[in-house]
mmCIF file of C-alpha atoms in Angstrom:
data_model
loop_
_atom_site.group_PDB
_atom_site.id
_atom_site.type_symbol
_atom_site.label_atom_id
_atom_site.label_comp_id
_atom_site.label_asym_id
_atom_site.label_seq_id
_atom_site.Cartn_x
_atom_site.Cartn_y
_atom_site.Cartn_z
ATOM 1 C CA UNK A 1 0.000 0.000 0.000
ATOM 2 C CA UNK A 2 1.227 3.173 -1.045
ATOM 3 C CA UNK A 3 2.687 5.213 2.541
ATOM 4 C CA UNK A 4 1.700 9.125 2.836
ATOM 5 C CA UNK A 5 4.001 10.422 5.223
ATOM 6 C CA UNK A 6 2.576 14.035 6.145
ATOM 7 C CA UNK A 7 3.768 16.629 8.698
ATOM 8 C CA UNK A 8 2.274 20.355 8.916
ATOM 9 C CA UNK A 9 2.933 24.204 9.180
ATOM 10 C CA UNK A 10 2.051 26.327 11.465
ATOM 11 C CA UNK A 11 1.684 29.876 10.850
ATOM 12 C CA UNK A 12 3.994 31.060 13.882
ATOM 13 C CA UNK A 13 6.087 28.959 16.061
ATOM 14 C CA UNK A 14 5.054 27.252 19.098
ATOM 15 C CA UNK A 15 5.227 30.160 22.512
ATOM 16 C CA UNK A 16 8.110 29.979 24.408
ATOM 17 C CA UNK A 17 11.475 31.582 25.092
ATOM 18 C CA UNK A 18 13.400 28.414 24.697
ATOM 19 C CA UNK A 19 13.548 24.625 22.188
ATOM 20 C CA UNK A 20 12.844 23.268 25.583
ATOM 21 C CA UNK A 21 9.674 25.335 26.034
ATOM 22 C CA UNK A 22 8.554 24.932 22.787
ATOM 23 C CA UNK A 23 9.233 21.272 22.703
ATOM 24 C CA UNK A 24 6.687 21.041 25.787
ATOM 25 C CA UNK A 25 4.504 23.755 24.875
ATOM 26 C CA UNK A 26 3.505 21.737 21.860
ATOM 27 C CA UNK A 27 1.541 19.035 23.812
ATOM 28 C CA UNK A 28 -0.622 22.125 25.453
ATOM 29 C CA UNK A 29 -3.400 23.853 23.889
ATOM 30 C CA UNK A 30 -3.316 26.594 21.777
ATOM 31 C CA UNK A 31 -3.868 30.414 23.020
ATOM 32 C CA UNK A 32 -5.895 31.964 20.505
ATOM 33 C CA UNK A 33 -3.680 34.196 19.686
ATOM 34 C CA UNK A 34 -1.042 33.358 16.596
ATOM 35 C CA UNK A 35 0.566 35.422 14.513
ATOM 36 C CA UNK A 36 1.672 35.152 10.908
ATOM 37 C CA UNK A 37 4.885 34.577 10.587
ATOM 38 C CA UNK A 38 6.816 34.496 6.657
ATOM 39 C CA UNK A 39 10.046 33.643 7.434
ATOM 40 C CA UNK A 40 8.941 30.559 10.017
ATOM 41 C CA UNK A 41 6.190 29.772 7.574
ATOM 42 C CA UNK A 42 8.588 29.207 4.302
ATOM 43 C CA UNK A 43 10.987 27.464 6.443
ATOM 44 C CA UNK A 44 8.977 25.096 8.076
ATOM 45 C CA UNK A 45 7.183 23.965 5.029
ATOM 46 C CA UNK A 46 10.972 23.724 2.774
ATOM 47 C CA UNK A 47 12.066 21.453 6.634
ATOM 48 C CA UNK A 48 8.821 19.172 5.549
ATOM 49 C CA UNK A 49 10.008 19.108 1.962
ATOM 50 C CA UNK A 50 13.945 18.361 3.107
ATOM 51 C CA UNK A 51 13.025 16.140 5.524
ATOM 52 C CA UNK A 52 11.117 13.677 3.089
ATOM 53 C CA UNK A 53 7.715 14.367 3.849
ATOM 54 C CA UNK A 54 5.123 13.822 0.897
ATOM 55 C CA UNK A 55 2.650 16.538 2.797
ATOM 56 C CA UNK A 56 1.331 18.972 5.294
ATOM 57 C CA UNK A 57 -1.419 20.182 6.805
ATOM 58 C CA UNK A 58 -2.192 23.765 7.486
ATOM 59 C CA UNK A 59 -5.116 23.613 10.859
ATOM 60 C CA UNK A 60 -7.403 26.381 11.028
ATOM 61 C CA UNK A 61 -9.492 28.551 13.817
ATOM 62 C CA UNK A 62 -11.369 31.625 14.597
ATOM 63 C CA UNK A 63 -8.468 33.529 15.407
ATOM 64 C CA UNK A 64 -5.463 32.017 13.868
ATOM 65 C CA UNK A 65 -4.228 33.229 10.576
ATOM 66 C CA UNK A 66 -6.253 32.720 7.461
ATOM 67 C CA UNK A 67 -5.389 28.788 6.422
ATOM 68 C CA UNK A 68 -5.415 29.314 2.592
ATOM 69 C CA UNK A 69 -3.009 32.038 2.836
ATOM 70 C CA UNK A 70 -0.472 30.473 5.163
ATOM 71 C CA UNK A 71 -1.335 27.662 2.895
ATOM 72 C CA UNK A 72 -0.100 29.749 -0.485
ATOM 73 C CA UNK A 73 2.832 30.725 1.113
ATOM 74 C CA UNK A 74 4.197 27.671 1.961
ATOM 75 C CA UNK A 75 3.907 25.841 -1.741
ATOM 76 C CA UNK A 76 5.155 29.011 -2.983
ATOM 77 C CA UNK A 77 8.154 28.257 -1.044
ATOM 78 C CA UNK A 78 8.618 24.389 -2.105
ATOM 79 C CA UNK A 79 8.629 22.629 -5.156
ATOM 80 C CA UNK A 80 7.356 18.820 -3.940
ATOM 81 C CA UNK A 81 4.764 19.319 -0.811
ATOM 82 C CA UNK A 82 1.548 18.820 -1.179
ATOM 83 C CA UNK A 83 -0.852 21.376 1.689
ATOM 84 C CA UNK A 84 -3.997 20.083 2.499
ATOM 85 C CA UNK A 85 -5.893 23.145 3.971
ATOM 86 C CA UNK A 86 -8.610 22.984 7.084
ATOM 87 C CA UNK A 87 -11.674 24.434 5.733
ATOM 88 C CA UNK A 88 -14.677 25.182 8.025
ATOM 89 C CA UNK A 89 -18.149 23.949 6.181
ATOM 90 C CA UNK A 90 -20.238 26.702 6.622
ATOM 91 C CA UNK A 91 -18.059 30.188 6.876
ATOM 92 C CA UNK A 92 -17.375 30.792 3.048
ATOM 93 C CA UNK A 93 -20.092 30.335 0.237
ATOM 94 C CA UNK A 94 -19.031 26.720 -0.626
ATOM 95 C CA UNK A 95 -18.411 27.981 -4.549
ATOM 96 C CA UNK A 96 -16.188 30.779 -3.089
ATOM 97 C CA UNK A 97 -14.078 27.808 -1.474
ATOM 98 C CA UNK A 98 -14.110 25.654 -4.636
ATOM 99 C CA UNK A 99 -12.609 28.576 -6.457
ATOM 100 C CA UNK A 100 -10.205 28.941 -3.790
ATOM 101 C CA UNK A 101 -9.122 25.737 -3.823
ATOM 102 C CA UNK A 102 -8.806 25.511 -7.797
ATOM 103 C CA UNK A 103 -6.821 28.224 -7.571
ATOM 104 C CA UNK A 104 -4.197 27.512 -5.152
ATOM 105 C CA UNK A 105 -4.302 23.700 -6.958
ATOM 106 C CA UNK A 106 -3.492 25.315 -10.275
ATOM 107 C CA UNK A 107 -0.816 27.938 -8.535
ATOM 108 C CA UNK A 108 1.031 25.029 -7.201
ATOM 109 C CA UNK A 109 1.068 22.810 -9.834
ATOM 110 C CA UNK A 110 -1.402 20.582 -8.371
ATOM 111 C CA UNK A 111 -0.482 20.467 -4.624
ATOM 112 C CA UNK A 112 -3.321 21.661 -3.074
ATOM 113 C CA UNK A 113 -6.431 19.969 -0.776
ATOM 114 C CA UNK A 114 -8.852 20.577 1.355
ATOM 115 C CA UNK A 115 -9.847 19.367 4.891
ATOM 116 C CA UNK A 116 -13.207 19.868 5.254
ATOM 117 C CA UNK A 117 -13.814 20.419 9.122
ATOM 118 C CA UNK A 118 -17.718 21.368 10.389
ATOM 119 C CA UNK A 119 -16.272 22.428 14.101
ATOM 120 C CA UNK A 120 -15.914 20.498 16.948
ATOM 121 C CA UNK A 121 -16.644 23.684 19.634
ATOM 122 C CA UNK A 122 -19.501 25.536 19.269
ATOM 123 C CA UNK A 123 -18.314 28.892 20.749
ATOM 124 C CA UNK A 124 -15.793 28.176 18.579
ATOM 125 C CA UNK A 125 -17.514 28.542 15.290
ATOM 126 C CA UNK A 126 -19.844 31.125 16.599
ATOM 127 C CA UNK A 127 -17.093 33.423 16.801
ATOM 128 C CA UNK A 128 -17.466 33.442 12.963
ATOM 129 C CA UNK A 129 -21.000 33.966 12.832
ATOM 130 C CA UNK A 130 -21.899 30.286 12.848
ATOM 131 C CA UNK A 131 -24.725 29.575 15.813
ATOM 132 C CA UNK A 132 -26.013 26.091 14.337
ATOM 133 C CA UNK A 133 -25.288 23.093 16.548
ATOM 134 C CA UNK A 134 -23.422 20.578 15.584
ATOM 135 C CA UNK A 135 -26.317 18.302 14.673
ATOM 136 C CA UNK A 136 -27.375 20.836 12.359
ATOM 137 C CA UNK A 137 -23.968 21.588 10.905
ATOM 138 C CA UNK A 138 -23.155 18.276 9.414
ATOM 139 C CA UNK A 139 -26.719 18.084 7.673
ATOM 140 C CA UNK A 140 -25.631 21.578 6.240
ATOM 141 C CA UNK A 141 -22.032 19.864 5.435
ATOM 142 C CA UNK A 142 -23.410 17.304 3.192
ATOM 143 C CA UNK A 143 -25.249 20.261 1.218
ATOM 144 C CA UNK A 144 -22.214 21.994 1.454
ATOM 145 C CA UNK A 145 -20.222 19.169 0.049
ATOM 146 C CA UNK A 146 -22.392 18.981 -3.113
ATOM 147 C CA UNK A 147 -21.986 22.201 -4.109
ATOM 148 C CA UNK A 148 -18.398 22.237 -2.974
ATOM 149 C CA UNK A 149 -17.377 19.338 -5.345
ATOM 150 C CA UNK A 150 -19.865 20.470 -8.643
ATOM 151 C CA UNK A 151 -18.024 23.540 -8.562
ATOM 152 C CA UNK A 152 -14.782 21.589 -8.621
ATOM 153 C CA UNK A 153 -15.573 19.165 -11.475
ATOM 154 C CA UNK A 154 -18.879 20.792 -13.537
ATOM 155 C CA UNK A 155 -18.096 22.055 -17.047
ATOM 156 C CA UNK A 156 -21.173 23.647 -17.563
ATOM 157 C CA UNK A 157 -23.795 26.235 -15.599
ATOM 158 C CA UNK A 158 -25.504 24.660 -12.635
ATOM 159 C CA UNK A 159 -28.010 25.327 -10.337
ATOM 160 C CA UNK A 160 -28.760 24.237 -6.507
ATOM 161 C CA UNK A 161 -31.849 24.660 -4.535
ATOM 162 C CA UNK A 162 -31.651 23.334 -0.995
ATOM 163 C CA UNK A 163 -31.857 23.885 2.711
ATOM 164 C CA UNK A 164 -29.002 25.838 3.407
ATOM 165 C CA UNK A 165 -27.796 27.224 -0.445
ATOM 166 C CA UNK A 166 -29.281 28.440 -3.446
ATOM 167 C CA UNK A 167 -27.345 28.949 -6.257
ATOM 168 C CA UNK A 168 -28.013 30.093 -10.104
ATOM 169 C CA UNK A 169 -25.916 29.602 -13.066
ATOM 170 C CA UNK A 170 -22.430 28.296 -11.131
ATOM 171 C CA UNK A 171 -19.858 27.283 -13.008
ATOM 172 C CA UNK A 172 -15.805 27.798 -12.108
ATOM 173 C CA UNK A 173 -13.878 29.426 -14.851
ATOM 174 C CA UNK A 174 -11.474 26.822 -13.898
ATOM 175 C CA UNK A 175 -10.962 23.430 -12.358
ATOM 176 C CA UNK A 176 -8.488 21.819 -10.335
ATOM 177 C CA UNK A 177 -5.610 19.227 -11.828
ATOM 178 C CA UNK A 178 -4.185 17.588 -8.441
ATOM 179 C CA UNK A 179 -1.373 15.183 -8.382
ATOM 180 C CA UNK A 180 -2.947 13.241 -5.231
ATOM 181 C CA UNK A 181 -6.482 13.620 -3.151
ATOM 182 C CA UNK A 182 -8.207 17.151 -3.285
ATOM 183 C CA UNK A 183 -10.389 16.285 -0.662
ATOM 184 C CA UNK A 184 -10.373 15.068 2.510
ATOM 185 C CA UNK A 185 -12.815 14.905 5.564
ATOM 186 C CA UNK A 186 -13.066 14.054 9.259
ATOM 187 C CA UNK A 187 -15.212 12.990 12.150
ATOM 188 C CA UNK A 188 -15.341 10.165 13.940
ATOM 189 C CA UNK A 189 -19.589 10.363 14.582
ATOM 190 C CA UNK A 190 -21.734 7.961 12.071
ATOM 191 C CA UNK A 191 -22.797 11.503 10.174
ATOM 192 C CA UNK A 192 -18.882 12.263 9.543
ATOM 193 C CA UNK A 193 -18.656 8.912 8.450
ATOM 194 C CA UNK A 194 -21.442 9.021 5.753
ATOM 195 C CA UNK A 195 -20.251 12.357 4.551
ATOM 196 C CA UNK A 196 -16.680 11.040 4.329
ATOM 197 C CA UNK A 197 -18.125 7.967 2.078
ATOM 198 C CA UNK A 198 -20.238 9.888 -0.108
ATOM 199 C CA UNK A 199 -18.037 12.668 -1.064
ATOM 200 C CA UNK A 200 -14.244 12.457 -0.266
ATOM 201 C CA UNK A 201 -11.414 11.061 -1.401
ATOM 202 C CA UNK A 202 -9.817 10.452 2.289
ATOM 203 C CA UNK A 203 -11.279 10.092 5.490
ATOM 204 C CA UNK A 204 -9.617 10.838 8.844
ATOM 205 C CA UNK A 205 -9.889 8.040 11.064
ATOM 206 C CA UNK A 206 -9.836 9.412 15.100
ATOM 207 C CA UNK A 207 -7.032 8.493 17.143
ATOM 208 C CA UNK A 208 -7.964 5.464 18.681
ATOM 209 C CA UNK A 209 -6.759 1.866 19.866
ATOM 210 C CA UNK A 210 -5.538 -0.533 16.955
ATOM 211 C CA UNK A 211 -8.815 -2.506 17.140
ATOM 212 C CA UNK A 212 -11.109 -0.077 17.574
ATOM 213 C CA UNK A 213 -9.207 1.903 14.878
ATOM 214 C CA UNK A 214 -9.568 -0.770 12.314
ATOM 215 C CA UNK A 215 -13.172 -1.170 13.243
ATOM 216 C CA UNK A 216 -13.531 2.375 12.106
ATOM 217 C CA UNK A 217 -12.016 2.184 9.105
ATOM 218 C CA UNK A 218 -13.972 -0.525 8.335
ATOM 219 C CA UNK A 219 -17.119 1.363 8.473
ATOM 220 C CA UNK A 220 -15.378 4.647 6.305
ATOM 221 C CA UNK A 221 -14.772 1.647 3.631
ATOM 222 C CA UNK A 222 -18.041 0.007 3.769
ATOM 223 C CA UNK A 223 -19.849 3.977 3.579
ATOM 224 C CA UNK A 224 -17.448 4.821 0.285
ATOM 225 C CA UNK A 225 -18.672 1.420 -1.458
ATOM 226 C CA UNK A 226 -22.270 2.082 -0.888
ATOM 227 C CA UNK A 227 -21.766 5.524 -3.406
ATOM 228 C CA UNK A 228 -19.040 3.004 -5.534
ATOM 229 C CA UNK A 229 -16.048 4.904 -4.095
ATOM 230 C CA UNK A 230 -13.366 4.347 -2.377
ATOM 231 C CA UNK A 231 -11.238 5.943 0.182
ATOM 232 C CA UNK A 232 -7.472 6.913 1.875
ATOM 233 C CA UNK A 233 -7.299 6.604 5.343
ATOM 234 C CA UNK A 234 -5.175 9.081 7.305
ATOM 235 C CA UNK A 235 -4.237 8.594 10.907
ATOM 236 C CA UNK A 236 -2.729 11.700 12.821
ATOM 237 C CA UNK A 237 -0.068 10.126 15.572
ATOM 238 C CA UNK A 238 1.696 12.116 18.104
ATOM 239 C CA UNK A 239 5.451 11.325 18.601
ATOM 240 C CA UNK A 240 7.729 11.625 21.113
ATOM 241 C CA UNK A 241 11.246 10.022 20.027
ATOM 242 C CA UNK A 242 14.473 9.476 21.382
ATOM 243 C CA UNK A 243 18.074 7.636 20.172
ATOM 244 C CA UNK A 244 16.466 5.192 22.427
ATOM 245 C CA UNK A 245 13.587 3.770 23.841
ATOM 246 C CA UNK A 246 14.527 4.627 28.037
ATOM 247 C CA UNK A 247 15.798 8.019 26.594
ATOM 248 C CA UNK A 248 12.259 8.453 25.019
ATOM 249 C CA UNK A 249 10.799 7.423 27.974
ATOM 250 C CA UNK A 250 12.437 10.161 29.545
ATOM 251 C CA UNK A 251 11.907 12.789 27.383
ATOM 252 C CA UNK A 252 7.958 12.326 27.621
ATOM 253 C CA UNK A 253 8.117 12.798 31.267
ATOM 254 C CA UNK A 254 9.984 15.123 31.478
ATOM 255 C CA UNK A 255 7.945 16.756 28.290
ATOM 256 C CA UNK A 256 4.255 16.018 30.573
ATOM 257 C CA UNK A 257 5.799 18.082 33.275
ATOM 258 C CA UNK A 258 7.538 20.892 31.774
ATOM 259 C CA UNK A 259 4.104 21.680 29.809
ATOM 260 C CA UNK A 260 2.242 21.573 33.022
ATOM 261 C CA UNK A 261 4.534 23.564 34.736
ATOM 262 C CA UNK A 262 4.909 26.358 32.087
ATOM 263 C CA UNK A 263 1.090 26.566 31.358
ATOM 264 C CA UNK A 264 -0.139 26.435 34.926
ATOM 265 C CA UNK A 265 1.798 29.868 36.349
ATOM 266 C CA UNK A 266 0.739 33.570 36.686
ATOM 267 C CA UNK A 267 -0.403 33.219 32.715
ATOM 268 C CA UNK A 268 -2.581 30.248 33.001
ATOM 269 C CA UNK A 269 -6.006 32.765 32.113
ATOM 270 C CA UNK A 270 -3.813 32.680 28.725
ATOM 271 C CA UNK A 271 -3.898 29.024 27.974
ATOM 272 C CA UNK A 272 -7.272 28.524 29.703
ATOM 273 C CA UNK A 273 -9.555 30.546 26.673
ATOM 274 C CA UNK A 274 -7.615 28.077 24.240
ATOM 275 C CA UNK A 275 -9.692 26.589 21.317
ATOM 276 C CA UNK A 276 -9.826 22.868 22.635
ATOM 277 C CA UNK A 277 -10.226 23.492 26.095
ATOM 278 C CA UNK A 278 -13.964 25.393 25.034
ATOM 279 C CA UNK A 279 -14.624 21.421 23.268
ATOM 280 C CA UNK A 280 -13.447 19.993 26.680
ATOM 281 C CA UNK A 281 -15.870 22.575 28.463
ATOM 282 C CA UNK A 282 -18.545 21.603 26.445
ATOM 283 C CA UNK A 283 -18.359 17.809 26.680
ATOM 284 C CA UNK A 284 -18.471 19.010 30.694
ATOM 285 C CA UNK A 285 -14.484 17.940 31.615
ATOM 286 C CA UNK A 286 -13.116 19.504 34.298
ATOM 287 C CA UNK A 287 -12.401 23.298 34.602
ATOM 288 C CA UNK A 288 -9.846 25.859 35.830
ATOM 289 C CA UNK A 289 -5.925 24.213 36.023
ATOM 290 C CA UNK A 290 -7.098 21.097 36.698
ATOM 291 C CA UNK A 291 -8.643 20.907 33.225
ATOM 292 C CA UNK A 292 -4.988 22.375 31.395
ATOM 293 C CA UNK A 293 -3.218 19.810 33.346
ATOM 294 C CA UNK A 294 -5.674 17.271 31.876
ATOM 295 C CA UNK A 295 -5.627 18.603 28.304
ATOM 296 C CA UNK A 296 -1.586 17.818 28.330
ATOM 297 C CA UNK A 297 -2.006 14.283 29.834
ATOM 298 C CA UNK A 298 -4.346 13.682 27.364
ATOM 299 C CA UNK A 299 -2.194 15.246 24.596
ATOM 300 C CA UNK A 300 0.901 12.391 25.694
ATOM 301 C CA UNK A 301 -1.500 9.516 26.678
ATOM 302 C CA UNK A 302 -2.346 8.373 23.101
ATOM 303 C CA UNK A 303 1.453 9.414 22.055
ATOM 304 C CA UNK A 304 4.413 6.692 20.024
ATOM 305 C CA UNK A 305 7.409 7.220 22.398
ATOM 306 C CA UNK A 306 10.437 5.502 21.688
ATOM 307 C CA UNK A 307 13.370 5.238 19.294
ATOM 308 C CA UNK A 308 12.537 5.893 15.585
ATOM 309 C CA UNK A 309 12.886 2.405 14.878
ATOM 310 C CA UNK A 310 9.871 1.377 17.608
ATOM 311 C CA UNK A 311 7.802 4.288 16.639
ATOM 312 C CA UNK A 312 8.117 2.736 13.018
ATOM 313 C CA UNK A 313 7.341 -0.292 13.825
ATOM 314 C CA UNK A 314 4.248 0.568 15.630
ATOM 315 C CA UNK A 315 2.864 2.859 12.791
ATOM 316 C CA UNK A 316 3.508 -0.255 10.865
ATOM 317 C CA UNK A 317 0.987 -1.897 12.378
ATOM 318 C CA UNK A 318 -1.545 1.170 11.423
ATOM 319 C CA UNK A 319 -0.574 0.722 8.281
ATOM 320 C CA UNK A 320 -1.529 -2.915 8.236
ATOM 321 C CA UNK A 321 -4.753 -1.853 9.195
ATOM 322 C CA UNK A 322 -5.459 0.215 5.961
ATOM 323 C CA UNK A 323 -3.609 3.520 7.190
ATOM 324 C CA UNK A 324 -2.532 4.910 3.903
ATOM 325 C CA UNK A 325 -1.513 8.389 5.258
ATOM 326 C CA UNK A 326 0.536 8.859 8.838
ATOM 327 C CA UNK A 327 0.648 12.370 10.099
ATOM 328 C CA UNK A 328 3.696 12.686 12.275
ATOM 329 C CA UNK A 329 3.022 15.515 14.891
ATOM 330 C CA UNK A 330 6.407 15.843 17.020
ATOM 331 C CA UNK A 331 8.622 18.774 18.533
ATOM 332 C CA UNK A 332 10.919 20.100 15.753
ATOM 333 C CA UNK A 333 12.927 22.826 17.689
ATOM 334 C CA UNK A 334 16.480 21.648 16.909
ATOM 335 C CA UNK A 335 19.027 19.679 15.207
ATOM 336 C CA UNK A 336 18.547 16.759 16.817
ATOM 337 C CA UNK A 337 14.569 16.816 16.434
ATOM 338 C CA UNK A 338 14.954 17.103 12.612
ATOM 339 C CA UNK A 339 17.609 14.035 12.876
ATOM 340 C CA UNK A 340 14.990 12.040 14.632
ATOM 341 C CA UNK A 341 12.226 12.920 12.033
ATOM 342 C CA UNK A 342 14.299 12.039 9.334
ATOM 343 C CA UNK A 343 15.558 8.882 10.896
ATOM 344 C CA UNK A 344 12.094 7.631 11.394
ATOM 345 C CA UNK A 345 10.699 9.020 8.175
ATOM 346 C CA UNK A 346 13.668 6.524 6.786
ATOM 347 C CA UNK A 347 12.561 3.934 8.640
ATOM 348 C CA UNK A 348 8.774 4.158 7.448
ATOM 349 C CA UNK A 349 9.937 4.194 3.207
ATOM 350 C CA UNK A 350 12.348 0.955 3.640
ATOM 351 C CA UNK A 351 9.354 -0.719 4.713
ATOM 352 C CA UNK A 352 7.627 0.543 1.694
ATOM 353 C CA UNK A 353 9.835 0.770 -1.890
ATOM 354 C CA UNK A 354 6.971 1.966 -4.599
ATOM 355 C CA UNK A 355 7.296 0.981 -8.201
ATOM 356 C CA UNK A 356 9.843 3.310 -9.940
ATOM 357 C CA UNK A 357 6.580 5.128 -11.536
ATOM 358 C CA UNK A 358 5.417 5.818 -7.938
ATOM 359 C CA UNK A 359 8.803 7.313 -6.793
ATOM 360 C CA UNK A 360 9.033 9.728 -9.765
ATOM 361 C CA UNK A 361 6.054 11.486 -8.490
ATOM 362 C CA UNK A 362 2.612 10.937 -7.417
ATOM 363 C CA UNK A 363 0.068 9.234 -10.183
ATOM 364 C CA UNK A 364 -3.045 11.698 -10.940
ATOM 365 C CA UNK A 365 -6.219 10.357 -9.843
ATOM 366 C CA UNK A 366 -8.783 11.126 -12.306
ATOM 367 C CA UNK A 367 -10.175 13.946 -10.096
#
């Protein structure tokens, strides 16, 4: 099975003052503030190219930087990576976003996607005008979706008369030409599921135990086939790595409580009006410090820690469960970081050699 290795780029780099900081501060949440950052933006995304990764993802929120912009700016920068771009359902007119998305996919020589995203948090998405529940926002998705992907693949004038969207006479003046997937979607709920299957090309499978993971995928498989499609899977996995296994060990620990220290000081109001600790307050977790000291516990619990060659071998067995795409989130704040990344990226392809077609570059697929 063809391997995906992806990474991402952020629009700023992670707070702190030091790569120790940073390296911890990456396993908190998110203050909603983020600025947009050129230099760290370019660089990053050439470190994914250098570094052997295939692709990237660019996340998006309320009050981070726009995601197709920090999106252009990185391919502008590289040659090879492929961006898939977050894209809230429901914020931008869904033939504004198809045009969008052509665009940037034509720019970069087709190296552009999208990850469509219908919010987790509702406060979240209400900050951009959005006050449907999330019940209501995945029935809107699938409309959205429609739309979305006629504007990406129609030829000719078309017209849509539905719930959420009306539209006369649409028809984009130009149409995408991607090397890989244009489309991707997540969710772990049976809705996400059956919007995944009827209109995406891959489907982002939650983080969860090996059986329950292949369970899921499973059902993503068995949704696509119903519409005669099939679908990617792509499994985001948190890293912590080492030389070794007891030095990864090590490094997690002390990783857990560096984070907790740095986050629960005289700033803590800071880190407490982060993005995913609103989801946390709405599923009715625990509040105040308690509930940032849970968010980074959580952040490590689910993590790979050891030695590049372990963590490979256990993404190998995702991978035998029909993971086609491995996100690798992990600190990259110095030398040594990058080493690691590279030395497990290495130790992901020997386990995979393509056909010499496959290496040259990545095969269209009839979008």
């Amino acid at each position: 099975m063809e391997l995906d290795i992806r990474g991402g780029v952020r629009a700023a780099p992670v707070p702190g003052t030091t790569p120790e900081e940073r390296q911890a501060l990456r396993f908190a949440p998110d203050p909603r503030e983020r600025d947009a950052d050129p230099e760290f933006v370019a660089r990053s995304a050439r470190e994914n190219e250098e570094d052997g990764l295939d692709s990237a993802l660019v996340v998006q929120s309320s009050s981070w930087p726009d995601p197709w912009l920090v999106a252009s700016w990185a391919l502008a920068a590289t040659s090879r990576l492929r961006v898939a771009v977050a894209h809230r359902a429901g914020t931008t007119a869904p033939t504004v976003a198809a045009r969008s998305l052509a665009t940037l996919d034509r720019l970069s020589g087709g190296r552009a996607a999208a990850h469509v995203i219908v919010g987790s948090s509702d406060a979240d998405v209400a900050r951009d005008g959005d006050t449907l529940g999330k019940t209501d926002r995945y029935r809107r998705a699938g409309e959205y979706l429609e739309v979305f992907r006629r504007s990406l693949t129609e030829r000719h004038d078309f017209d849509h008369d539905g719930e959420f969207y009306t539209v006369r006479g649409a028809r984009a003046g130009l149409l995408p030409r991607p090397r890989a997937e244009l489309l991707s979607f997540g969710g772990s709920s049976p809705q996400g599921v059956a919007l995944a299957g009827r209109f995406a090309d891959v489907y982002a499978v939650p983080p969860l135990p090996l059986t329950a993971t292949r369970r899921h995928i499973a059902r993503a498989h068995a949704a696509a086939a119903e519409h005669g499609r099939s679908l990617r899977i792509w499994r985001h996995v948190t890293v912590v790595t080492a030389p070794t296994d007891e030095a990864a060990e090590q490094r997690a620990r002390r990783i857990r409580a560096d984070a907790v220290r740095l986050i629960s000081g005289p700033d803590a109001d800071r880190w407490l009006d982060a993005v995913q600790l609103d989801r946390d307050r709405e599923r009715g977790r625990a509040d105040g410090r308690d509930q940032l000291s849970a968010y980074v516990a959580r952040s490590l619990a689910g993590a790979f820690v050891g030695s590049p060659g372990t963590v490979a071998a256990r993404i190998g067995w995702l991978r035998a469960a029909g993971v086609g795409i491995v996100q690798l989130d992990m600190p990259l704040e110095t030398d040594q970081d990058r080493e690691l990344r590279r030395a497990l990226v290495a130790g992901l392809r020997s386990a995979y050699l393509p056909s010499r077609d496959r290496r040259a570059a990545h095969a269209r697929r009839g979008w």
